[in-house]
PDB file of C-alpha atoms in Angstrom:
ATOM      1  CA  LEU A   1      73.006  30.497 -44.684  1.00 35.00           C
ATOM      2  CA  LEU A   2      75.182  28.370 -46.953  1.00 42.00           C
ATOM      3  CA  LEU A   3      72.175  27.327 -49.007  1.00 40.00           C
ATOM      4  CA  LEU A   4      72.787  28.667 -52.516  1.00 37.00           C
ATOM      5  CA  LEU A   5      69.664  28.377 -54.585  1.00 34.00           C
ATOM      6  CA  PRO A   6      69.469  26.862 -58.098  1.00 33.00           C
ATOM      7  CA  ALA A   7      69.772  28.814 -61.274  1.00 32.00           C
ATOM      8  CA  ALA A   8      68.921  28.827 -64.943  1.00 32.00           C
ATOM      9  CA  LEU A   9      71.579  27.354 -67.151  1.00 32.00           C
ATOM     10  CA  TRP A  10      72.312  30.520 -69.087  1.00 33.00           C
ATOM     11  CA  GLY A  11      73.760  33.452 -67.256  1.00 38.00           C
ATOM     12  CA  PRO A  12      77.020  32.938 -65.350  1.00 44.00           C
ATOM     13  CA  ARG A  13      80.113  34.414 -66.927  1.00 47.00           C
ATOM     14  CA  VAL A  14      83.182  32.179 -67.094  1.00 43.00           C
ATOM     15  CA  SER A  15      86.049  33.693 -65.146  1.00 42.00           C
ATOM     16  CA  GLY A  16      88.928  34.294 -67.552  1.00 41.00           C
ATOM     17  CA  ALA A  17      91.465  33.399 -64.887  1.00 39.00           C
ATOM     18  CA  LEU A  18      89.837  30.003 -64.357  1.00 39.00           C
ATOM     19  CA  ARG A  19      89.280  29.002 -67.981  1.00 41.00           C
ATOM     20  CA  GLY A  20      91.376  26.008 -69.039  1.00 41.00           C
ATOM     21  CA  PRO A  21      92.938  25.204 -72.429  1.00 46.00           C
ATOM     22  CA  ARG A  22      90.723  23.405 -74.921  1.00 54.00           C
ATOM     23  CA  ARG A  23      92.773  20.282 -75.565  1.00 66.00           C
ATOM     24  CA  ARG A  24      94.086  19.536 -72.124  1.00 83.00           C
ATOM     25  CA  TRP A  25      92.844  16.202 -70.825  1.00 96.00           C
ATOM     26  CA  PRO A  26      90.891  15.907 -68.723  1.00 96.00           C
ATOM     27  CA  VAL A  27      89.032  19.060 -69.711  1.00 96.00           C
ATOM     28  CA  PRO A  28      89.256  21.297 -66.616  1.00 95.00           C
ATOM     29  CA  TYR A  29      86.016  21.860 -64.737  1.00 96.00           C
ATOM     30  CA  ARG A  30      85.104  25.534 -65.083  1.00 95.00           C
ATOM     31  CA  ARG A  31      84.369  27.771 -62.145  1.00 95.00           C
ATOM     32  CA  PHE A  32      82.113  30.820 -62.358  1.00 94.00           C
ATOM     33  CA  ASP A  33      81.934  34.301 -60.901  1.00 92.00           C
ATOM     34  CA  PHE A  34      78.406  34.020 -59.495  1.00 86.00           C
ATOM     35  CA  ARG A  35      75.191  32.004 -59.434  1.00 84.00           C
ATOM     36  CA  PRO A  36      72.352  33.424 -61.532  1.00 78.00           C
ATOM     37  CA  LYS A  37      68.792  33.519 -60.221  1.00 81.00           C
ATOM     38  CA  THR A  38      66.735  30.350 -60.212  1.00 80.00           C
ATOM     39  CA  ASP A  39      64.510  29.500 -63.157  1.00 90.00           C
ATOM     40  CA  PRO A  40      60.963  28.638 -61.964  1.00 92.00           C
ATOM     41  CA  TYR A  41      60.696  25.853 -64.557  1.00 94.00           C
ATOM     42  CA  CYS A  42      63.200  23.776 -62.577  1.00 93.00           C
ATOM     43  CA  GLN A  43      61.480  21.959 -59.734  1.00 89.00           C
ATOM     44  CA  ALA A  44      62.793  19.277 -57.394  1.00 88.00           C
ATOM     45  CA  ARG A  45      60.745  16.338 -56.151  1.00 85.00           C
ATOM     46  CA  TYR A  46      62.506  16.608 -52.806  1.00 86.00           C
ATOM     47  CA  THR A  47      63.431  20.008 -51.357  1.00 87.00           C
ATOM     48  CA  PHE A  48      67.112  20.797 -51.374  1.00 89.00           C
ATOM     49  CA  CYS A  49      68.668  21.420 -47.958  1.00 93.00           C
ATOM     50  CA  PRO A  50      65.368  21.916 -46.053  1.00 90.00           C
ATOM     51  CA  THR A  51      67.070  22.441 -42.677  1.00 91.00           C
ATOM     52  CA  GLY A  52      70.188  24.200 -43.917  1.00 93.00           C
ATOM     53  CA  SER A  53      71.880  26.628 -41.560  1.00 94.00           C
ATOM     54  CA  ALA A  54      74.885  28.914 -41.389  1.00 95.00           C
ATOM     55  CA  ILE A  55      78.277  27.380 -40.693  1.00 97.00           C
ATOM     56  CA  PRO A  56      79.128  28.436 -37.119  1.00 97.00           C
ATOM     57  CA  VAL A  57      82.329  30.177 -36.138  1.00 98.00           C
ATOM     58  CA  MET A  58      84.175  27.819 -33.804  1.00 98.00           C
ATOM     59  CA  LYS A  59      86.378  28.914 -30.921  1.00 98.00           C
ATOM     60  CA  GLU A  60      90.043  28.580 -31.811  1.00 97.00           C
ATOM     61  CA  GLU A  61      90.761  26.205 -28.892  1.00 97.00           C
ATOM     62  CA  ASP A  62      87.918  23.830 -29.825  1.00 98.00           C
ATOM     63  CA  VAL A  63      88.800  20.253 -30.797  1.00 98.00           C
ATOM     64  CA  ILE A  64      86.487  19.013 -33.532  1.00 98.00           C
ATOM     65  CA  GLU A  65      86.073  15.406 -34.585  1.00 98.00           C
ATOM     66  CA  VAL A  66      85.640  14.832 -38.333  1.00 98.00           C
ATOM     67  CA  TYR A  67      83.590  11.852 -39.531  1.00 98.00           C
ATOM     68  CA  ARG A  68      83.357  10.133 -42.881  1.00 98.00           C
ATOM     69  CA  LEU A  69      79.696   9.582 -43.757  1.00 97.00           C
ATOM     70  CA  GLN A  70      78.499   7.337 -46.582  1.00 96.00           C
ATOM     71  CA  ALA A  71      75.163   5.692 -47.398  1.00 93.00           C
ATOM     72  CA  PRO A  72      73.382   4.288 -50.481  1.00 91.00           C
ATOM     73  CA  VAL A  73      71.839   6.950 -52.715  1.00 88.00           C
ATOM     74  CA  TRP A  74      68.192   7.511 -51.748  1.00 75.00           C
ATOM     75  CA  GLU A  75      68.667   5.296 -48.679  1.00 76.00           C
ATOM     76  CA  PHE A  76      65.849   7.184 -46.957  1.00 71.00           C
ATOM     77  CA  LYS A  77      63.434   5.872 -49.626  1.00 70.00           C
ATOM     78  CA  TYR A  78      64.859   2.558 -50.876  1.00 69.00           C
ATOM     79  CA  GLY A  79      67.074   1.393 -48.025  1.00 75.00           C
ATOM     80  CA  ASP A  80      70.105  -0.603 -49.188  1.00 76.00           C
ATOM     81  CA  LEU A  81      68.802  -1.209 -52.735  1.00 74.00           C
ATOM     82  CA  LEU A  82      71.284   1.056 -54.531  1.00 76.00           C
ATOM     83  CA  GLY A  83      73.970   0.035 -52.057  1.00 78.00           C
ATOM     84  CA  HIS A  84      74.036  -3.401 -53.703  1.00 74.00           C
ATOM     85  CA  LEU A  85      75.109  -1.603 -56.890  1.00 78.00           C
ATOM     86  CA  LYS A  86      77.650   0.430 -54.891  1.00 84.00           C
ATOM     87  CA  ILE A  87      75.884   3.690 -55.813  1.00 87.00           C
ATOM     88  CA  MET A  88      76.766   5.661 -52.701  1.00 93.00           C
ATOM     89  CA  HIS A  89      76.313   9.200 -51.412  1.00 94.00           C
ATOM     90  CA  ASP A  90      79.057  10.863 -49.364  1.00 97.00           C
ATOM     91  CA  ALA A  91      79.058  13.522 -46.657  1.00 97.00           C
ATOM     92  CA  VAL A  92      81.245  14.727 -43.801  1.00 98.00           C
ATOM     93  CA  GLY A  93      80.296  15.144 -40.146  1.00 98.00           C
ATOM     94  CA  PHE A  94      81.723  17.325 -37.377  1.00 98.00           C
ATOM     95  CA  LYS A  95      81.445  17.201 -33.569  1.00 98.00           C
ATOM     96  CA  SER A  96      82.532  20.066 -31.320  1.00 98.00           C
ATOM     97  CA  SER A  97      84.144  19.047 -28.022  1.00 98.00           C
ATOM     98  CA  LEU A  98      83.292  22.406 -26.415  1.00 98.00           C
ATOM     99  CA  THR A  99      79.579  22.469 -27.247  1.00 97.00           C
ATOM    100  CA  GLY A 100      78.895  18.789 -27.912  1.00 97.00           C
ATOM    101  CA  LYS A 101      76.985  19.761 -31.071  1.00 98.00           C
ATOM    102  CA  ASN A 102      77.120  17.664 -34.247  1.00 97.00           C
ATOM    103  CA  TYR A 103      76.953  18.965 -37.819  1.00 98.00           C
ATOM    104  CA  THR A 104      76.609  17.447 -41.309  1.00 98.00           C
ATOM    105  CA  MET A 105      77.934  18.914 -44.549  1.00 98.00           C
ATOM    106  CA  GLU A 106      77.245  17.499 -48.013  1.00 97.00           C
ATOM    107  CA  TRP A 107      77.016  18.516 -51.659  1.00 96.00           C
ATOM    108  CA  TYR A 108      74.375  17.250 -54.050  1.00 91.00           C
ATOM    109  CA  GLU A 109      71.963  18.024 -56.878  1.00 93.00           C
ATOM    110  CA  LEU A 110      69.356  20.723 -56.381  1.00 92.00           C
ATOM    111  CA  PHE A 111      66.909  19.051 -58.801  1.00 91.00           C
ATOM    112  CA  GLN A 112      67.863  15.405 -58.369  1.00 88.00           C
ATOM    113  CA  LEU A 113      70.250  13.359 -60.482  1.00 90.00           C
ATOM    114  CA  GLY A 114      68.129  12.943 -63.617  1.00 91.00           C
ATOM    115  CA  ASN A 115      67.820  16.676 -64.214  1.00 92.00           C
ATOM    116  CA  CYS A 116      71.557  17.156 -63.783  1.00 93.00           C
ATOM    117  CA  THR A 117      72.346  14.355 -66.227  1.00 95.00           C
ATOM    118  CA  PHE A 118      69.847  14.952 -69.050  1.00 96.00           C
ATOM    119  CA  PRO A 119      67.976  18.023 -70.312  1.00 96.00           C
ATOM    120  CA  HIS A 120      64.316  18.815 -70.925  1.00 95.00           C
ATOM    121  CA  LEU A 121      63.170  19.232 -74.525  1.00 96.00           C
ATOM    122  CA  ARG A 122      60.673  22.054 -74.146  1.00 94.00           C
ATOM    123  CA  PRO A 123      58.127  22.973 -76.820  1.00 92.00           C
ATOM    124  CA  GLY A 124      59.047  26.150 -78.655  1.00 92.00           C
ATOM    125  CA  MET A 125      62.693  25.984 -77.610  1.00 95.00           C
ATOM    126  CA  ASP A 126      65.354  24.746 -80.024  1.00 95.00           C
ATOM    127  CA  ALA A 127      68.074  24.209 -77.434  1.00 97.00           C
ATOM    128  CA  PRO A 128      67.783  21.523 -74.733  1.00 97.00           C
ATOM    129  CA  PHE A 129      66.909  23.106 -71.384  1.00 96.00           C
ATOM    130  CA  TRP A 130      69.071  22.050 -68.444  1.00 96.00           C
ATOM    131  CA  CYS A 131      68.016  22.128 -64.796  1.00 94.00           C
ATOM    132  CA  ASN A 132      71.506  21.407 -63.584  1.00 94.00           C
ATOM    133  CA  GLN A 133      72.818  22.743 -60.306  1.00 93.00           C
ATOM    134  CA  GLY A 134      74.730  21.393 -57.349  1.00 95.00           C
ATOM    135  CA  ALA A 135      75.484  23.063 -54.023  1.00 96.00           C
ATOM    136  CA  ALA A 136      76.739  22.474 -50.512  1.00 97.00           C
ATOM    137  CA  CYS A 137      74.380  22.086 -47.577  1.00 97.00           C
ATOM    138  CA  PHE A 138      75.337  22.494 -43.910  1.00 98.00           C
ATOM    139  CA  TYR A 139      72.990  21.686 -41.035  1.00 97.00           C
ATOM    140  CA  GLU A 140      73.081  20.844 -37.349  1.00 97.00           C
ATOM    141  CA  GLY A 141      72.960  17.197 -36.324  1.00 97.00           C
ATOM    142  CA  ILE A 142      74.132  13.855 -37.690  1.00 96.00           C
ATOM    143  CA  ASP A 143      71.450  11.276 -38.489  1.00 93.00           C
ATOM    144  CA  ASP A 144      73.281   8.291 -37.028  1.00 92.00           C
ATOM    145  CA  ALA A 145      70.635   5.780 -38.117  1.00 89.00           C
ATOM    146  CA  HIS A 146      70.771   6.950 -41.733  1.00 88.00           C
ATOM    147  CA  TRP A 147      74.541   6.630 -42.063  1.00 93.00           C
ATOM    148  CA  LYS A 148      75.031   3.536 -39.894  1.00 88.00           C
ATOM    149  CA  ALA A 149      72.125   1.355 -41.095  1.00 83.00           C
ATOM    150  CA  ASN A 150      73.499   0.597 -44.569  1.00 84.00           C
ATOM    151  CA  GLY A 151      76.626   2.720 -44.795  1.00 90.00           C
ATOM    152  CA  THR A 152      79.505   4.251 -42.886  1.00 94.00           C
ATOM    153  CA  LEU A 153      80.002   6.630 -39.966  1.00 97.00           C
ATOM    154  CA  VAL A 154      83.646   6.603 -38.905  1.00 97.00           C
ATOM    155  CA  LEU A 155      86.059   9.077 -37.313  1.00 98.00           C
ATOM    156  CA  VAL A 156      88.813  10.072 -39.751  1.00 98.00           C
ATOM    157  CA  THR A 157      90.629  12.959 -38.022  1.00 98.00           C
ATOM    158  CA  THR A 158      90.406  15.753 -35.460  1.00 98.00           C
ATOM    159  CA  ILE A 159      90.964  19.443 -36.172  1.00 98.00           C
ATOM    160  CA  SER A 160      91.125  22.703 -34.240  1.00 98.00           C
ATOM    161  CA  GLY A 161      88.499  25.412 -34.281  1.00 98.00           C
ATOM    162  CA  THR A 162      90.921  27.588 -36.252  1.00 98.00           C
ATOM    163  CA  MET A 163      91.227  24.926 -38.968  1.00 98.00           C
ATOM    164  CA  PHE A 164      87.455  24.509 -39.090  1.00 98.00           C
ATOM    165  CA  ASN A 165      86.929  28.255 -39.591  1.00 98.00           C
ATOM    166  CA  LYS A 166      89.470  28.353 -42.418  1.00 98.00           C
ATOM    167  CA  MET A 167      87.769  25.348 -44.012  1.00 98.00           C
ATOM    168  CA  ALA A 168      84.440  27.225 -43.800  1.00 98.00           C
ATOM    169  CA  GLN A 169      85.930  30.130 -45.784  1.00 98.00           C
ATOM    170  CA  TRP A 170      87.083  27.679 -48.455  1.00 98.00           C
ATOM    171  CA  VAL A 171      83.638  26.029 -48.577  1.00 97.00           C
ATOM    172  CA  LYS A 172      82.073  29.415 -49.352  1.00 96.00           C
ATOM    173  CA  TYR A 173      84.526  29.945 -52.221  1.00 96.00           C
ATOM    174  CA  ASP A 174      84.094  26.405 -53.548  1.00 96.00           C
ATOM    175  CA  ASN A 175      80.308  26.613 -53.365  1.00 95.00           C
ATOM    176  CA  GLU A 176      80.029  29.994 -55.048  1.00 94.00           C
ATOM    177  CA  THR A 177      82.269  29.125 -57.994  1.00 95.00           C
ATOM    178  CA  GLY A 178      81.622  25.403 -58.650  1.00 96.00           C
ATOM    179  CA  ILE A 179      77.909  25.402 -59.440  1.00 95.00           C
ATOM    180  CA  TYR A 180      77.233  22.718 -62.058  1.00 96.00           C
ATOM    181  CA  TYR A 181      76.842  19.022 -61.298  1.00 96.00           C
ATOM    182  CA  GLU A 182      78.704  16.695 -63.682  1.00 97.00           C
ATOM    183  CA  THR A 183      77.539  13.085 -63.482  1.00 96.00           C
ATOM    184  CA  TRP A 184      79.930  11.344 -65.824  1.00 97.00           C
ATOM    185  CA  THR A 185      83.573  10.473 -65.716  1.00 98.00           C
ATOM    186  CA  VAL A 186      84.638   9.803 -69.316  1.00 98.00           C
ATOM    187  CA  GLN A 187      87.793   7.859 -70.072  1.00 98.00           C
ATOM    188  CA  ALA A 188      89.444   5.922 -72.871  1.00 98.00           C
ATOM    189  CA  SER A 189      89.293   2.411 -71.375  1.00 97.00           C
ATOM    190  CA  PRO A 190      88.773   0.504 -68.094  1.00 96.00           C
ATOM    191  CA  ASP A 191      92.535   0.453 -67.564  1.00 95.00           C
ATOM    192  CA  LYS A 192      93.472   2.537 -64.514  1.00 88.00           C
ATOM    193  CA  LYS A 193      96.185   4.319 -66.482  1.00 92.00           C
ATOM    194  CA  SER A 194      93.941   5.177 -69.429  1.00 96.00           C
ATOM    195  CA  THR A 195      93.319   8.777 -70.452  1.00 97.00           C
ATOM    196  CA  VAL A 196      90.545  10.575 -68.599  1.00 98.00           C
ATOM    197  CA  TRP A 197      88.729  12.914 -70.989  1.00 98.00           C
ATOM    198  CA  PHE A 198      86.306  14.451 -68.474  1.00 98.00           C
ATOM    199  CA  ASP A 199      86.096  14.146 -64.700  1.00 97.00           C
ATOM    200  CA  SER A 200      82.857  14.118 -62.744  1.00 97.00           C
ATOM    201  CA  TYR A 201      81.899  16.837 -60.276  1.00 97.00           C
ATOM    202  CA  GLU A 202      79.514  15.436 -57.688  1.00 96.00           C
ATOM    203  CA  CYS A 203      79.069  14.708 -53.984  1.00 96.00           C
ATOM    204  CA  SER A 204      82.106  12.483 -53.515  1.00 97.00           C
ATOM    205  CA  LYS A 205      84.406  14.968 -55.257  1.00 97.00           C
ATOM    206  CA  PHE A 206      83.277  17.675 -52.823  1.00 98.00           C
ATOM    207  CA  ILE A 207      84.134  15.415 -49.886  1.00 98.00           C
ATOM    208  CA  LEU A 208      87.532  14.617 -51.391  1.00 98.00           C
ATOM    209  CA  ARG A 209      88.211  18.343 -51.886  1.00 98.00           C
ATOM    210  CA  THR A 210      87.148  19.014 -48.287  1.00 98.00           C
ATOM    211  CA  TYR A 211      89.467  16.309 -46.933  1.00 98.00           C
ATOM    212  CA  GLN A 212      92.343  17.674 -49.008  1.00 97.00           C
ATOM    213  CA  LYS A 213      91.704  21.208 -47.766  1.00 98.00           C
ATOM    214  CA  LEU A 214      91.782  19.946 -44.160  1.00 98.00           C
ATOM    215  CA  ALA A 215      95.031  18.075 -44.868  1.00 98.00           C
ATOM    216  CA  ASP A 216      96.528  21.233 -46.348  1.00 97.00           C
ATOM    217  CA  LEU A 217      95.559  23.045 -43.145  1.00 97.00           C
ATOM    218  CA  GLY A 218      97.391  20.432 -41.082  1.00 97.00           C
ATOM    219  CA  ALA A 219      94.873  17.670 -40.366  1.00 97.00           C
ATOM    220  CA  VAL A 220      96.366  14.192 -40.013  1.00 97.00           C
ATOM    221  CA  PHE A 221      94.014  11.469 -41.243  1.00 97.00           C
ATOM    222  CA  LYS A 222      93.717   7.930 -39.940  1.00 96.00           C
ATOM    223  CA  LYS A 223      94.937   5.130 -42.181  1.00 95.00           C
ATOM    224  CA  ILE A 224      91.631   3.527 -43.165  1.00 95.00           C
ATOM    225  CA  GLN A 225      90.287   2.389 -46.516  1.00 96.00           C
ATOM    226  CA  THR A 226      87.911   4.803 -48.221  1.00 97.00           C
ATOM    227  CA  ASN A 227      85.999   3.955 -51.399  1.00 96.00           C
ATOM    228  CA  TYR A 228      83.870   6.163 -53.653  1.00 96.00           C
ATOM    229  CA  THR A 229      81.388   5.615 -56.484  1.00 96.00           C
ATOM    230  CA  SER A 230      82.096   6.720 -60.065  1.00 95.00           C
ATOM    231  CA  ILE A 231      79.894   6.295 -63.137  1.00 96.00           C
ATOM    232  CA  ILE A 232      82.194   5.980 -66.134  1.00 97.00           C
ATOM    233  CA  LEU A 233      81.543   6.270 -69.872  1.00 98.00           C
ATOM    234  CA  PHE A 234      84.147   4.786 -72.223  1.00 98.00           C
ATOM    235  CA  SER A 235      84.936   6.702 -75.376  1.00 98.00           C
ATOM    236  CA  GLY A 236      87.523   7.427 -77.995  1.00 98.00           C
ATOM    237  CA  GLU A 237      88.888  10.981 -78.091  1.00 97.00           C
ATOM    238  CA  PRO A 238      85.933  13.400 -77.750  1.00 98.00           C
ATOM    239  CA  ILE A 239      85.077  15.824 -80.534  1.00 97.00           C
ATOM    240  CA  TYR A 240      84.213  19.407 -79.581  1.00 98.00           C
ATOM    241  CA  LEU A 241      80.939  20.549 -81.175  1.00 98.00           C
ATOM    242  CA  GLY A 242      80.250  24.029 -79.814  1.00 97.00           C
ATOM    243  CA  ASN A 243      78.039  25.814 -77.335  1.00 97.00           C
ATOM    244  CA  GLU A 244      74.324  26.532 -77.301  1.00 97.00           C
ATOM    245  CA  THR A 245      74.582  29.626 -79.486  1.00 97.00           C
ATOM    246  CA  SER A 246      76.879  28.134 -82.120  1.00 97.00           C
ATOM    247  CA  ILE A 247      74.723  25.001 -82.458  1.00 98.00           C
ATOM    248  CA  PHE A 248      71.154  26.138 -81.748  1.00 98.00           C
ATOM    249  CA  GLY A 249      71.350  29.882 -82.466  1.00 96.00           C
ATOM    250  CA  PRO A 250      70.146  31.676 -85.625  1.00 95.00           C
ATOM    251  CA  GLN A 251      73.426  30.905 -87.407  1.00 95.00           C
ATOM    252  CA  GLY A 252      73.713  27.440 -85.874  1.00 96.00           C
ATOM    253  CA  ASN A 253      74.080  23.975 -87.344  1.00 97.00           C
ATOM    254  CA  LYS A 254      70.512  22.761 -87.817  1.00 96.00           C
ATOM    255  CA  THR A 255      71.561  19.195 -88.686  1.00 97.00           C
ATOM    256  CA  LEU A 256      73.702  18.888 -85.568  1.00 98.00           C
ATOM    257  CA  ALA A 257      71.025  20.552 -83.436  1.00 98.00           C
ATOM    258  CA  ALA A 258      68.448  17.999 -84.621  1.00 97.00           C
ATOM    259  CA  ALA A 259      70.844  15.115 -83.918  1.00 97.00           C
ATOM    260  CA  ILE A 260      71.463  16.298 -80.349  1.00 98.00           C
ATOM    261  CA  ARG A 261      67.747  16.739 -79.647  1.00 97.00           C
ATOM    262  CA  ASP A 262      67.042  13.316 -81.128  1.00 97.00           C
ATOM    263  CA  PHE A 263      69.728  11.745 -78.929  1.00 97.00           C
ATOM    264  CA  TYR A 264      68.338  13.218 -75.713  1.00 97.00           C
ATOM    265  CA  ASN A 265      64.692  12.454 -76.500  1.00 96.00           C
ATOM    266  CA  PRO A 266      64.670   8.848 -75.148  1.00 96.00           C
ATOM    267  CA  PHE A 267      66.064  10.057 -71.811  1.00 93.00           C
ATOM    268  CA  LYS A 268      62.958  12.135 -71.031  1.00 86.00           C
ATOM    269  CA  PRO A 269      60.771  11.155 -68.042  1.00 77.00           C
ATOM    270  CA  HIS A 270      58.544   8.220 -68.935  1.00 75.00           C
ATOM    271  CA  GLN A 271      54.774   8.176 -68.589  1.00 75.00           C
ATOM    272  CA  SER A 272      54.006   4.515 -69.268  1.00 85.00           C
ATOM    273  CA  VAL A 273      55.683   1.103 -69.191  1.00 85.00           C
ATOM    274  CA  ARG A 274      55.430   0.859 -72.977  1.00 87.00           C
ATOM    275  CA  GLU A 275      57.142   4.235 -73.491  1.00 89.00           C
ATOM    276  CA  PHE A 276      59.862   3.229 -71.050  1.00 85.00           C
ATOM    277  CA  PHE A 277      60.758   0.047 -72.961  1.00 88.00           C
ATOM    278  CA  VAL A 278      60.575   1.782 -76.354  1.00 91.00           C
ATOM    279  CA  ASP A 279      63.009   4.424 -75.129  1.00 93.00           C
ATOM    280  CA  ILE A 280      65.350   1.844 -73.585  1.00 92.00           C
ATOM    281  CA  PHE A 281      65.711   0.218 -77.004  1.00 93.00           C
ATOM    282  CA  LYS A 282      66.388   3.623 -78.563  1.00 94.00           C
ATOM    283  CA  ILE A 283      69.115   4.318 -75.985  1.00 95.00           C
ATOM    284  CA  ILE A 284      70.750   0.934 -76.673  1.00 95.00           C
ATOM    285  CA  ASP A 285      70.595   1.642 -80.396  1.00 95.00           C
ATOM    286  CA  ARG A 286      72.266   5.045 -80.086  1.00 94.00           C
ATOM    287  CA  VAL A 287      74.867   4.366 -77.399  1.00 96.00           C
ATOM    288  CA  ILE A 288      75.872   0.745 -78.049  1.00 95.00           C
ATOM    289  CA  LEU A 289      74.903  -0.170 -81.613  1.00 95.00           C
ATOM    290  CA  ASN A 290      75.752   3.229 -83.138  1.00 95.00           C
ATOM    291  CA  GLN A 291      78.384   4.061 -80.489  1.00 97.00           C
ATOM    292  CA  GLN A 292      77.243   7.650 -79.995  1.00 97.00           C
ATOM    293  CA  PHE A 293      76.866   9.900 -76.973  1.00 98.00           C
ATOM    294  CA  TYR A 294      76.432  13.659 -76.735  1.00 98.00           C
ATOM    295  CA  LEU A 295      77.971  15.119 -73.591  1.00 98.00           C
ATOM    296  CA  PHE A 296      77.179  18.546 -72.172  1.00 98.00           C
ATOM    297  CA  TYR A 297      80.107  19.748 -70.055  1.00 98.00           C
ATOM    298  CA  ASN A 298      81.113  23.288 -69.057  1.00 96.00           C
ATOM    299  CA  LEU A 299      78.104  24.625 -71.011  1.00 96.00           C
ATOM    300  CA  GLU A 300      79.519  23.073 -74.205  1.00 97.00           C
ATOM    301  CA  TYR A 301      78.572  20.053 -76.301  1.00 98.00           C
ATOM    302  CA  TRP A 302      80.948  17.214 -77.166  1.00 98.00           C
ATOM    303  CA  PHE A 303      80.532  14.089 -79.258  1.00 98.00           C
ATOM    304  CA  LEU A 304      81.757  10.860 -77.654  1.00 98.00           C
ATOM    305  CA  PRO A 305      82.606   7.954 -80.015  1.00 98.00           C
ATOM    306  CA  MET A 306      81.580   5.266 -77.559  1.00 98.00           C
ATOM    307  CA  LYS A 307      83.354   1.936 -77.213  1.00 97.00           C
ATOM    308  CA  SER A 308      83.079  -1.235 -75.144  1.00 97.00           C
ATOM    309  CA  PRO A 309      82.268  -1.654 -72.280  1.00 97.00           C
ATOM    310  CA  TYR A 310      80.394   1.667 -72.813  1.00 98.00           C
ATOM    311  CA  LEU A 311      79.396   2.247 -69.169  1.00 97.00           C
ATOM    312  CA  LYS A 312      80.589   0.986 -65.816  1.00 96.00           C
ATOM    313  CA  ILE A 313      79.837   1.796 -62.181  1.00 95.00           C
ATOM    314  CA  ILE A 314      82.923   1.383 -60.015  1.00 95.00           C
ATOM    315  CA  TYR A 315      83.439   1.587 -56.254  1.00 95.00           C
ATOM    316  CA  GLU A 316      87.090   2.466 -56.097  1.00 94.00           C
ATOM    317  CA  GLU A 317      89.455   3.161 -53.230  1.00 95.00           C
ATOM    318  CA  VAL A 318      90.758   6.727 -52.944  1.00 96.00           C
ATOM    319  CA  PRO A 319      93.163   7.053 -49.999  1.00 96.00           C
ATOM    320  CA  LEU A 320      92.661   9.761 -47.411  1.00 97.00           C
ATOM    321  CA  PRO A 321      94.985  12.684 -48.186  1.00 95.00           C
ATOM    322  CA  VAL A 322      98.214  13.944 -46.729  1.00 87.00           C
ATOM    323  CA  GLY A 323      99.036  17.616 -46.423  1.00 72.00           C
ATOM    324  CA  SER A 324     100.557  19.551 -49.304  1.00 59.00           C
ATOM    325  CA  LYS A 325     101.348  23.107 -50.239  1.00 47.00           C
ATOM    326  CA  ALA A 326      98.587  23.062 -52.857  1.00 44.00           C
ATOM    327  CA  SER A 327      95.255  24.522 -51.801  1.00 41.00           C
ATOM    328  CA  PHE A 328      91.838  25.093 -53.313  1.00 40.00           C
ATOM    329  CA  GLY A 329      91.600  28.857 -53.246  1.00 40.00           C
ATOM    330  CA  VAL A 330      91.444  30.120 -49.661  1.00 42.00           C
TER     331      VAL A 330
END
């Protein structure tokens, strides 16, 4: 079973071989040695990967069609609503020519997007508490209606059973070491050549990594346009603040700790219309008027000196890959 269950924030040890230098931009996404056990406080409104299954071992001579799947986020609940904002979810589909069976593989949040993006401020705890996990899910079948109704279901390449099995080994590695969801891309300006301070790590990035792995294994992709959603924050050069212990621990910076908790407070779940509008004004005050944002990335806190246009959702073309000697681990 590929389903890797969620975990408490504190626990995984950063692999020394995978740790990146502090001032390299973008800051490298950290991979970890293992997933710690789930924390019972973290609960999802919708169950993660309810029908998840093991990735099958394909026969070497099999010919497997690979499909690009894309639909608006929460399409099952809101239809095309978020599609109008180009907020899309990505997945990849497979069809075996020998068995005729279809499969879907995707990567998404275990506790929904809000919990991955902002923490809980729990009574009696100084540090913000994060329910942030992402994982791959593999299951039999492709829900044609879901992907076709408001999105995309299109053949992008064909691969052999041998290539599929090698991809499956890579998926296991990728899923066991890349465990935290990162919502934001942070860059210096809307210009395409501007510096990227932090890169996101979400569903579309998993699909892009999967396509690249298949290309590295020899897959030849069709020449079709492929676009993906990114949520971008615009900031001057980020300032490193520290980790949970250095900020919120016994010898921590109490002034900074209070500022971070105060920043995150308006992002808590809302219980009334009045509270919602009060908090919206607080968010505008902090992010736009005072040009402040506190980012939690790689289990560390950073200060972002925000600048116009502050936030933008883009639906940008990323071409399908060509093979290279570079690979993602396996």
